[in-house]
Coordinates of C-alpha atoms and ligand atoms in Angstrom, one line a residue:
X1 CA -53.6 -19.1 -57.5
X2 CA -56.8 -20.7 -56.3
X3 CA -58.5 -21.1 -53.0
X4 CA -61.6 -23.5 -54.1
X5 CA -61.4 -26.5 -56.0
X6 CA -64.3 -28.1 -57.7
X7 CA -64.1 -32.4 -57.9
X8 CA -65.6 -32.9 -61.2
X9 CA -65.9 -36.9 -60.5
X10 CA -67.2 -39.2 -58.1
X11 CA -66.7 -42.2 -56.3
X12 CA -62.5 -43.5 -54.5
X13 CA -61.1 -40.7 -56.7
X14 CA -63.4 -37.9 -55.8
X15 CA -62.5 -39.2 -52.1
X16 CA -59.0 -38.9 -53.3
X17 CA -59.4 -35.1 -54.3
X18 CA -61.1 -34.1 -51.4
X19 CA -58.3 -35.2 -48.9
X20 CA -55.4 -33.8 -51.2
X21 CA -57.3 -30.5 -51.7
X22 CA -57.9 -30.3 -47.6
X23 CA -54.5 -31.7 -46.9
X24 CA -53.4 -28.3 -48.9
X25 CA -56.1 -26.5 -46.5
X26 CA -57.8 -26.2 -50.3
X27 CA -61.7 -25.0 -50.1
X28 CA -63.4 -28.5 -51.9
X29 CA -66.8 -28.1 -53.8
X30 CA -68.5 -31.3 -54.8
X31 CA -71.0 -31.7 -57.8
X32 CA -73.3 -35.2 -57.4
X33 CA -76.0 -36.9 -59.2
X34 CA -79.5 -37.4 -58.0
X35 CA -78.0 -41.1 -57.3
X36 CA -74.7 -39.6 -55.6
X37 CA -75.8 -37.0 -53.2
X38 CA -75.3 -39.4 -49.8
X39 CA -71.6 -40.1 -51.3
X40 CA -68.7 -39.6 -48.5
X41 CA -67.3 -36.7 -50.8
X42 CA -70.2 -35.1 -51.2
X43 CA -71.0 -35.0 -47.2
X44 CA -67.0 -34.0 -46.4
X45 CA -66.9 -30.8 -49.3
X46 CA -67.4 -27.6 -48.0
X47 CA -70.2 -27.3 -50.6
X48 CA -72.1 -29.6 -52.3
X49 CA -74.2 -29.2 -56.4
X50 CA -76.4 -31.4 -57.5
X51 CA -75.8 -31.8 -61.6
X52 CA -78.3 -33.9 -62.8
X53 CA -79.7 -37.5 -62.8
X54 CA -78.3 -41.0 -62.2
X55 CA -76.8 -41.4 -66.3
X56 CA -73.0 -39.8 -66.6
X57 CA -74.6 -38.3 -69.5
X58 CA -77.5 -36.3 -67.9
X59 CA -75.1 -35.2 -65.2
X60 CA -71.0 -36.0 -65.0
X61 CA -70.6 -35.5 -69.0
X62 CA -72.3 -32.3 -68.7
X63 CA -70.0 -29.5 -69.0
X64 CA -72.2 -26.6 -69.2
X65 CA -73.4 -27.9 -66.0
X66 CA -70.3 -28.4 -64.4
X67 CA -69.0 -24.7 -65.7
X68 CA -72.4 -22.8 -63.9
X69 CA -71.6 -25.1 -60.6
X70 CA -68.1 -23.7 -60.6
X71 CA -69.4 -20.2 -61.1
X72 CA -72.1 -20.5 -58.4
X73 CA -70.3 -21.5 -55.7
X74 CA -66.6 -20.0 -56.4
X75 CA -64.5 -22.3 -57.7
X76 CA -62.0 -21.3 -59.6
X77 CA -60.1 -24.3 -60.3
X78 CA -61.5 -28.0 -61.6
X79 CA -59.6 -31.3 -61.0
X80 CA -61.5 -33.9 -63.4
X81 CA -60.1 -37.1 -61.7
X82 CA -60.4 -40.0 -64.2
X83 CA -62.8 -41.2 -66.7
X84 CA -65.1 -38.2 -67.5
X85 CA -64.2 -35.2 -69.2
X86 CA -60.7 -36.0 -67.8
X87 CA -59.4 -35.8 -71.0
X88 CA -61.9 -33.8 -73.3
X89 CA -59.6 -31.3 -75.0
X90 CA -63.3 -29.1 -75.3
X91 CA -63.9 -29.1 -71.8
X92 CA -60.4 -27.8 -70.7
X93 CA -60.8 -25.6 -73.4
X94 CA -63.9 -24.2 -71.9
X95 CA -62.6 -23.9 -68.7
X96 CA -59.8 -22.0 -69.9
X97 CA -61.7 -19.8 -72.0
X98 CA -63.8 -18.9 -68.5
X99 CA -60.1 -18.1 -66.7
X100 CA -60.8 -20.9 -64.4
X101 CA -58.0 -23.4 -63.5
X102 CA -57.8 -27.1 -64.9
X103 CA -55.8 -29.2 -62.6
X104 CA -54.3 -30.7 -65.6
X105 CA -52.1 -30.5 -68.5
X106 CA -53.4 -27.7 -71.4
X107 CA -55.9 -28.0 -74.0
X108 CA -53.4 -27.9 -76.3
X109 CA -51.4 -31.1 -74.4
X110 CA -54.6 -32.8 -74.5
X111 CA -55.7 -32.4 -77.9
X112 CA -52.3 -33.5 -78.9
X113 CA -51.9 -37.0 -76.6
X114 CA -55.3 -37.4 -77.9
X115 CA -55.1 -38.1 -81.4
X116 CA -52.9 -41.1 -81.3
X117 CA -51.0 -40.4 -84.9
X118 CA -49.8 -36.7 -83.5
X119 CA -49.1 -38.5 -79.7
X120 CA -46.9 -40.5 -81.9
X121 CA -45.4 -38.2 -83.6
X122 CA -44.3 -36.2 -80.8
X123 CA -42.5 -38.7 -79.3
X124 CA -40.9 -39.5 -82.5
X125 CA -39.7 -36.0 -82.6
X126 CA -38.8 -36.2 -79.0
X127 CA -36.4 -39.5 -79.4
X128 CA -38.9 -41.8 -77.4
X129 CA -39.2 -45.5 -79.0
X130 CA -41.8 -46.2 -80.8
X131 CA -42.9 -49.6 -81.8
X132 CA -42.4 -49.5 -85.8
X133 CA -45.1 -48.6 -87.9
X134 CA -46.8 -46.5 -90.3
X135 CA -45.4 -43.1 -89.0
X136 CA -48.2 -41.4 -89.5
X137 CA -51.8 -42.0 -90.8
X138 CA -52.6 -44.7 -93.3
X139 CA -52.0 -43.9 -97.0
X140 CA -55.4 -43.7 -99.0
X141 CA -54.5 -45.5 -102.1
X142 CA -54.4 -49.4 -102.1
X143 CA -50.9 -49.0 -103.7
X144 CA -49.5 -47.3 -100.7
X145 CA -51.2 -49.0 -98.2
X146 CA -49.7 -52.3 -99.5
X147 CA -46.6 -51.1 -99.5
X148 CA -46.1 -49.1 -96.0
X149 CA -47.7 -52.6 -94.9
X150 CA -44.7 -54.1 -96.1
X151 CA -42.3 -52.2 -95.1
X152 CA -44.1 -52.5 -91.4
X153 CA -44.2 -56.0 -91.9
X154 CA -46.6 -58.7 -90.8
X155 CA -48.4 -59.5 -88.4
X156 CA -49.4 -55.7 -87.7
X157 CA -51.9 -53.9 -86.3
X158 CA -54.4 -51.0 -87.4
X159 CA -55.0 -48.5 -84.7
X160 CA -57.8 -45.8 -84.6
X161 CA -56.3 -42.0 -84.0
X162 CA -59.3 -41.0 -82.0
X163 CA -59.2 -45.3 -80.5
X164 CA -57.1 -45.5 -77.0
X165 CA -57.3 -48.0 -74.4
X166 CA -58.0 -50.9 -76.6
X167 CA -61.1 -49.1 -78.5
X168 CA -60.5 -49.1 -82.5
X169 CA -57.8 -51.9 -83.2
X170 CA -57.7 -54.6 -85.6
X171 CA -54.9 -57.4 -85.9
X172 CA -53.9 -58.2 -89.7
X173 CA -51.8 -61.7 -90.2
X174 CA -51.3 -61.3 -94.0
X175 CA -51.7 -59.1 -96.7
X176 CA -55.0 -61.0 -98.1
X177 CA -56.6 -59.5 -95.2
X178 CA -55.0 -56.0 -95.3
X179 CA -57.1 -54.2 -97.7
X180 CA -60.6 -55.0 -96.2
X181 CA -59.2 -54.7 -92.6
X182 CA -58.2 -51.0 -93.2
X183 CA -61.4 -50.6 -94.8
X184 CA -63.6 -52.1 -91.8
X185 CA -61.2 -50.1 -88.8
X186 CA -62.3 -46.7 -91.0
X187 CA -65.4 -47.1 -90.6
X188 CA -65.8 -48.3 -87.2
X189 CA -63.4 -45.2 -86.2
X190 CA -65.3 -43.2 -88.1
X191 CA -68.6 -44.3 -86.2
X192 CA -67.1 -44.0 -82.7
X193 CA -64.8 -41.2 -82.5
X194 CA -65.9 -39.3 -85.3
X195 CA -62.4 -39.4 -87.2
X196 CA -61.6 -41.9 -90.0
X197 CA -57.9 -41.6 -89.4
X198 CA -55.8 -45.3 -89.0
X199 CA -52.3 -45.6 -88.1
X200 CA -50.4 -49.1 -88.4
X201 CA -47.9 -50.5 -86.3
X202 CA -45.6 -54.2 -85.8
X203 CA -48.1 -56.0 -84.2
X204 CA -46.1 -57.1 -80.3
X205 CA -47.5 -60.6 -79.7
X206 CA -46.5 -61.1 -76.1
X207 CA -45.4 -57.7 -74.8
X208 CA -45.8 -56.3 -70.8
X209 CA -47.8 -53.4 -70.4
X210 CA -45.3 -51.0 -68.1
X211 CA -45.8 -47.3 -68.3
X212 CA -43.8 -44.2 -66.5
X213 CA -45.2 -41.7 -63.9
X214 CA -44.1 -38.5 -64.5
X215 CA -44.9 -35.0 -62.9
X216 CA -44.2 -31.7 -64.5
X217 CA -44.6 -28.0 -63.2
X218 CA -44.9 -24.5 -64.7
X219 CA -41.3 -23.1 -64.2
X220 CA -39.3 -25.9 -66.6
X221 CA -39.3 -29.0 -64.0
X222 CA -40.4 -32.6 -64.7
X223 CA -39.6 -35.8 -62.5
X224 CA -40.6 -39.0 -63.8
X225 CA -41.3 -41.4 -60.3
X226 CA -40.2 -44.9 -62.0
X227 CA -42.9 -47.6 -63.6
X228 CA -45.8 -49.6 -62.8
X229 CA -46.6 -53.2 -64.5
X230 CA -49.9 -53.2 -65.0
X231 CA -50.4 -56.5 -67.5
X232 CA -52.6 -58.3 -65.4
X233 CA -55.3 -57.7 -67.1
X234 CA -58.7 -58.1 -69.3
X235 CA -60.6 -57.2 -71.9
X236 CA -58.1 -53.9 -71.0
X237 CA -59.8 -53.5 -68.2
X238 CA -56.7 -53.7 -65.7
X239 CA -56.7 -56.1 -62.4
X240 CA -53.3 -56.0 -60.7
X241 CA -51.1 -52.8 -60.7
X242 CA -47.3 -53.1 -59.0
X243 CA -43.9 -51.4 -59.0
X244 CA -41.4 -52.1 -59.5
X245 CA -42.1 -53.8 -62.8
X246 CA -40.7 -57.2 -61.9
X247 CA -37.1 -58.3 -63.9
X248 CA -37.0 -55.0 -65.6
X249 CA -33.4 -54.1 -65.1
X250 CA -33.4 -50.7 -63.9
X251 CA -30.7 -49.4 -66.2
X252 CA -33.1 -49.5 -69.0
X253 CA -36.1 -47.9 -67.1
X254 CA -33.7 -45.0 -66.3
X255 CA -32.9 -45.1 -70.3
X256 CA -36.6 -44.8 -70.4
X257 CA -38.1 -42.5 -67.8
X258 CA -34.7 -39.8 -68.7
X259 CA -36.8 -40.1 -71.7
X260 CA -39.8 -39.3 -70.8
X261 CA -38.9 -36.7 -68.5
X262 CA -37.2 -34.7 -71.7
X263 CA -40.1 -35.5 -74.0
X264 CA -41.9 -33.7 -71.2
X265 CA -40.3 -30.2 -71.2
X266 CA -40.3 -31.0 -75.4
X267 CA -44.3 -30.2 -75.5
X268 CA -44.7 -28.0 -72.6
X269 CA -46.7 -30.5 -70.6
X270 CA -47.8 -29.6 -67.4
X271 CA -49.1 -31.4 -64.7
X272 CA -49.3 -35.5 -63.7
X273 CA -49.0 -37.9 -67.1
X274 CA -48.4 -41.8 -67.6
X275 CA -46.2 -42.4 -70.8
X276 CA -47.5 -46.2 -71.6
X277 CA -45.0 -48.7 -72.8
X278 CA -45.5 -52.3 -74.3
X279 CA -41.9 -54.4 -73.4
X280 CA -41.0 -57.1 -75.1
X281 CA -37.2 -58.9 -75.5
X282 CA -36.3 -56.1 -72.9
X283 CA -37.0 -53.0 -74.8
X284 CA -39.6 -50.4 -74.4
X285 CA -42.2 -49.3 -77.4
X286 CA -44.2 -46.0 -76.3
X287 CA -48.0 -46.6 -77.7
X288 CA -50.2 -43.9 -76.0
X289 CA -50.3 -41.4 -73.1
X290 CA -52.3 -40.5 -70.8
X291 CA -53.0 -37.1 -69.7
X292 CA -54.4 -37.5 -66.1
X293 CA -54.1 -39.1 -63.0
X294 CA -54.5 -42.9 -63.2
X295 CA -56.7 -45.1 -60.9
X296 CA -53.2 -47.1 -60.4
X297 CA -51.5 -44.1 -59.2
X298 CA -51.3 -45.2 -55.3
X299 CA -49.0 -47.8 -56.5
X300 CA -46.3 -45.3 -57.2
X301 CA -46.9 -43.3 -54.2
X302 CA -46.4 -45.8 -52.1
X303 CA -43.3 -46.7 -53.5
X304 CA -41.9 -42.9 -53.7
X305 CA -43.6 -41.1 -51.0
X306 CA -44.8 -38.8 -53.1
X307 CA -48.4 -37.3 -53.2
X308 CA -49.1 -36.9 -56.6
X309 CA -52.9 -35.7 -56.6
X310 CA -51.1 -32.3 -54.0
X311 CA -48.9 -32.4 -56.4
X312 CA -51.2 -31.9 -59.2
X313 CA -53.2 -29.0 -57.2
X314 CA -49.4 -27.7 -56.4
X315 CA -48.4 -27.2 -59.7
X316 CA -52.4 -26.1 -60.8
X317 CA -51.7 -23.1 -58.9
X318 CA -48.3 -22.4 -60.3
X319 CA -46.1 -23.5 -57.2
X320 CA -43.2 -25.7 -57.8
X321 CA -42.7 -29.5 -57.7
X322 CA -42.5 -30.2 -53.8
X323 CA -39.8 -32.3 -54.7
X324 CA -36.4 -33.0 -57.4
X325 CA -35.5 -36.0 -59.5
X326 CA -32.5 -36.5 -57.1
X327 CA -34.9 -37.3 -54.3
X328 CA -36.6 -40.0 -56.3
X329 CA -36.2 -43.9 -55.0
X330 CA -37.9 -46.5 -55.1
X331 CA -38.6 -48.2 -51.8
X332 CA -39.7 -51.6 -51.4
X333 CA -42.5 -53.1 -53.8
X334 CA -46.3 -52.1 -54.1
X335 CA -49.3 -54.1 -55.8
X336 CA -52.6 -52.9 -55.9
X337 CA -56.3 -55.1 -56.5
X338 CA -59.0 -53.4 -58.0
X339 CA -61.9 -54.5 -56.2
X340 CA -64.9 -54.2 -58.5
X341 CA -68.8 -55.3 -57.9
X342 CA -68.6 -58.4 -60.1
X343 CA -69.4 -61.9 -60.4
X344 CA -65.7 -63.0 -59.7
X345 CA -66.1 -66.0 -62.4
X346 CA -68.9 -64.6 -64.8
X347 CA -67.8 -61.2 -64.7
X348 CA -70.8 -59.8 -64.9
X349 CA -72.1 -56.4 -63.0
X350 CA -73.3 -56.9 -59.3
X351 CA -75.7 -54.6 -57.3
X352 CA -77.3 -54.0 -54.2
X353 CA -77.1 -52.0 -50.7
X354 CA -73.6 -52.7 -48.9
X355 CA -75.1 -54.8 -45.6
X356 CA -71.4 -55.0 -44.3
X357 CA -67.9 -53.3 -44.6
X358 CA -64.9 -54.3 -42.7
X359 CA -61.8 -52.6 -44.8
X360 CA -58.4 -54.4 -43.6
X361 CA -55.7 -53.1 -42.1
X362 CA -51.8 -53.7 -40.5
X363 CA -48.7 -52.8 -41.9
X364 CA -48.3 -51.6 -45.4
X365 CA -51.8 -51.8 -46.3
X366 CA -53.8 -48.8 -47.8
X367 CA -57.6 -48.2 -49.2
X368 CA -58.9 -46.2 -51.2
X369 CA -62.5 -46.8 -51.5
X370 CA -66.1 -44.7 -51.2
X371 CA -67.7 -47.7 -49.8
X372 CA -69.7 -47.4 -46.0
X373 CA -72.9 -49.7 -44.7
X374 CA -76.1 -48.5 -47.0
X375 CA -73.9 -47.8 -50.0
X376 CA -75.9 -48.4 -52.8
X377 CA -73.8 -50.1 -56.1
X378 CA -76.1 -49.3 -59.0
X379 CA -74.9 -49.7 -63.0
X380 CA -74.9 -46.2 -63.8
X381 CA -71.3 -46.6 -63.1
X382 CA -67.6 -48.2 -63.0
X383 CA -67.5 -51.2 -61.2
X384 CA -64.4 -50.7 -59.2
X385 CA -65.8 -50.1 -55.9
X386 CA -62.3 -50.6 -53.4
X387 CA -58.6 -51.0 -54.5
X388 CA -56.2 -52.2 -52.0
X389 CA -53.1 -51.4 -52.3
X390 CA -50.1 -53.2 -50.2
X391 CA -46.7 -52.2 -49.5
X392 CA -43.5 -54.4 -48.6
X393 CA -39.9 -54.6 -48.6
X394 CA -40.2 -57.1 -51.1
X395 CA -42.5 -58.1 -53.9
X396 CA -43.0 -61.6 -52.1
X397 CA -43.6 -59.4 -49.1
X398 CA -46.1 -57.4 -50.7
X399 CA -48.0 -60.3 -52.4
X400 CA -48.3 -61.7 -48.5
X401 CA -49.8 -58.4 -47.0
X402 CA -52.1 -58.6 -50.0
X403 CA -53.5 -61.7 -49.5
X404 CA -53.6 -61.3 -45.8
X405 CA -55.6 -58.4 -46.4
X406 CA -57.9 -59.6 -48.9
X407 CA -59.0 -62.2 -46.5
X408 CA -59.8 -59.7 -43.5
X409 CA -62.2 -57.3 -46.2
X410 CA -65.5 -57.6 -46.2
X411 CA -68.0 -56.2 -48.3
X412 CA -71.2 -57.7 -48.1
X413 CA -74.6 -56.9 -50.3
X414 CA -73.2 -57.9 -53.9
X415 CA -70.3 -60.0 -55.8
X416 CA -67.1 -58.9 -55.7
X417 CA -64.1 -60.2 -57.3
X418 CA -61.9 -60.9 -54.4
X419 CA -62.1 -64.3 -54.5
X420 CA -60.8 -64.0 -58.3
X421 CA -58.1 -61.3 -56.7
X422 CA -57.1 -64.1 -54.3
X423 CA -56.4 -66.9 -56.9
X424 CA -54.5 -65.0 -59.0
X425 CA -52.6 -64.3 -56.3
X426 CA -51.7 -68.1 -55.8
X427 CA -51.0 -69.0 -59.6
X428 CA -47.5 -69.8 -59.9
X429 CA -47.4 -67.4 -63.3
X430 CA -48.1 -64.1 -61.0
X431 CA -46.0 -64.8 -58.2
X432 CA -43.0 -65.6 -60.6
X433 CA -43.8 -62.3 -61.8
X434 CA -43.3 -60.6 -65.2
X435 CA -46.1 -62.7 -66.9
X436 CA -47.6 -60.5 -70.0
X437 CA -50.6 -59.1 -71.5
X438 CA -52.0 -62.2 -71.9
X439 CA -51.5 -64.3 -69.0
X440 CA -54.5 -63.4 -67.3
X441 CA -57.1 -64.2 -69.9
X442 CA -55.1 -67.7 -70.6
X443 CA -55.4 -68.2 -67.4
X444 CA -59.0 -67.9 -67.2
X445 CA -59.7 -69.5 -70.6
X446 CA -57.9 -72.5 -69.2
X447 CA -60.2 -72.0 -65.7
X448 CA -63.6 -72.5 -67.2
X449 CA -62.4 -75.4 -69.6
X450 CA -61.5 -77.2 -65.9
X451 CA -64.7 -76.1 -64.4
X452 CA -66.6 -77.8 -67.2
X453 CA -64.7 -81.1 -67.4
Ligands
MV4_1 C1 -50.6 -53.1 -79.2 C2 -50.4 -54.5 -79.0 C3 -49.5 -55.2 -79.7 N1 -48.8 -54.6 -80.6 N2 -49.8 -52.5 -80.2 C4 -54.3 -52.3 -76.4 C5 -54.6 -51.1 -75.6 C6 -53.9 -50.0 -76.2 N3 -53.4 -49.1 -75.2 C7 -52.8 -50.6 -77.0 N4 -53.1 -52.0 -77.0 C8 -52.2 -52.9 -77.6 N5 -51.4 -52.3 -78.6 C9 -48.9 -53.3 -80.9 N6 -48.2 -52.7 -81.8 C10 -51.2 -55.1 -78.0 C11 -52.1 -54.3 -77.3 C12 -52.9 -54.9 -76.3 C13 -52.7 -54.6 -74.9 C14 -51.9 -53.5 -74.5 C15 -51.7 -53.2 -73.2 C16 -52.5 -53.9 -72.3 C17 -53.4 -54.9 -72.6 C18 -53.5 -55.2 -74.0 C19 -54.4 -56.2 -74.3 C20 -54.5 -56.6 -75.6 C21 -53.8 -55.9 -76.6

């Protein structure tokens, strides 16, 4: 058990935090940057440590720091967020090794979900689908990789074990290119991540991005709270989030989330976890997980009523799920914008002090956002600076709220990508719905080749 919970992030999810820790009449400690100490979070905790400087890595990467700020003021228990050290297998480790509390799945889980090849592997073992591959690292002989090649079949793709999230891949369209391609991935893993290790895989070439929620606890329960689509996207930075994932029959995603849910209590996992799918010709492929909460999550809370950041702290301090797989429905249809501090054609990072913020409202409508007047967007950090998230009975209901709401929000002081939110929102591709990976940067590609002409 824990009385005091320190936020070991910043910005909408710190926010987050804070209310789900005091909504569980939680003790909240903040820790800030030099650049972060006016930050609502920081002013709401009932303490408040200043880390470091502006740069993540003189202050939020710190985890020596971030251990002695949880030993000076009490805390006994950390909740990472995302981004960060939400998924550094050393720092839970640490934190376990100082009998403090990580409000997250175990070192162990980590480790494992982190190196893609074992991730892989233990959903193999656990009967989830898999998209066809290597089954394990890459051969070192040139002999052997030819041949697992061709048993995997072109085109494919080479996938870093340390990579995730679209870091360390490399498409190969025929065997000429295989050899020097395996080659070129090694090293470049090897550079990044500090592990030469490649896996291979059927490359998909126009699958969805949909991925499961799932929640487990400490006493042998796990729920899984249905899918979000999140293939609006680019350059993997995700856009648009919704659920349900639209045309998805909802036979298979039961298939699919039983699944999860028993791969779950396989490893042991503990806590909140997104198992992340590509779907293609209507079946599932699991490619990576992720070990924490997920900026997207509102999505599914608004569609199941469930509070998964109390949840998290719930289970943290070794209380049951609040709630059983039988009481698990979805309701209506949710779609969430990330709002980020961006030119909204050029893409490219926007700062300055926010002179006006007008957040929208009305049924259905929910933000999550750190933003106030005098906010200062700087580029130590994320972009995403608002996401608005909107609820309806139906998806076309939804998609109306959104863009009723988009149009009340103001935020003025720097670019945002609203007006980009907005015209997505109209293209006949997204409002059909179930458009792929791709869609988005098609669409865009095809935008600048009008705005020239
Ligand atoms: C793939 C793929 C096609 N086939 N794997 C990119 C992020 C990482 N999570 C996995 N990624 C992909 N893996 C196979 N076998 C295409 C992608 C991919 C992608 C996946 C999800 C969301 C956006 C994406 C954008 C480009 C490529």
């Amino acid at each position: 058990m824990f009385d005091k919970v320190l936020i070991a992030n910043r910005g909408e999810v710190a926010l987050r935090i804070w209310r789900a820790c005091k909504s569980l009449g939680l003790q909240t400690v903040a820790v800030y940057s030099e650049a972060d100490r006016d930050l609502r979070h920081v002013k709401l905790a009932d303490s408040s440590i200043c880390i470091g400087p502006a740069p993540a890595s003189k202050s939020y990467l710190l985890q020596e720091r971030i251990l002695l700020a949880a030993q000076l003021t009490g805390a006994q228990a950390i909740h990472p967020g995302y981004g960060f050290l939400s998924e550094n297998a050393h720092f839970v480790k640490a934190i376990e090794e100082a009998d403090l509390t990580f409000i997250g799945p175990s070192s162990a889980a980590i480790a494992c979900m982190g190196d893609k090849v074992s991730a892989k592997q233990a959903m193999i073992a656990a009967g989830v689908p898999c998209v066809p591959g290597s089954e394990g690292a890459v051969p070192e002989s040139e002999s052997e990789i030819l041949e697992c090649a061709r048993k995997v079949g072109y085109p494919l793709i080479i996938k870093a074990a340390g990579g995730g999230g679209g870091r360390g891949m490399r498409v190969v369209n025929a065997e000429s290119e295989l050899l020097g391609a395996v080659t070129l991935t090694r090293e470049e893993a090897n550079a990044a991540f500090g592990n030469p290790v490649v896996y291979m895989e059927r490359f998909l070439q126009a699958p969805r991005h949909v991925e499961i929620q799932i929640l487990a606890d400490q006493h042998g329960n796990a729920i899984w709270l249905g899918e979000r689509d999140c293939s609006t996207q680019r350059r993997h930075q995700k856009l648009i989030e919704e659920s349900p994932a639209p045309g998805v029959s909802r036979d298979s995603i039961e298939r699919i989330g039983q699944l999860c849910v028993k791969a779950c209590l396989a490893i042991g996992y503990v806590g909140a976890g997104t198992f992340e799918f590509l779907y293609e010709n209507e079946a599932f492929f699991f490619i990576e997980m992720n070990t924490r909460v997920q900026v997207e999550h509102p999505v599914t809370e608004m569609v199941t009523g469930v509070d998964i950041v109390a949840e998290q702290l719930r289970v943290a301090m070794g209380l049951p799920l609040s709630i059983t797989q039988d009481k698990i429905s979805l309701s209506g249809h949710a779609i969430e914008c990330r709002i980020n501090a961006e030119n909204a054609w050029t893409f490219s990072p926007s700062a300055g002090t926010v002179s006006d913020w007008l957040p929208p409202g009305g049924p259905g409508i929910r933000i999550e956002s750190h933003l106030r007047p005098g906010y200062r967007m700087t580029s130590h950090y994320d972009s995403l600076i608002a996401k608005v998230i909107a609820h309806g009975a139906t998806r076309q209901q939804a998609i109306e709220r959104m863009k009723v709401a988009l149009s009340e929000l103001i935020i003025a002081g720097f670019d945002s990508n609203i007006p980009l939110h907005q015209e997505i929102l109209k293209t006949p591709q997204f409002v059909q719905g179930g458009a792929n990976i791709h869609y988005l940067e098609h669409y865009l590609s095809e935008r600048e080749g009008n705005q020239m002409s």
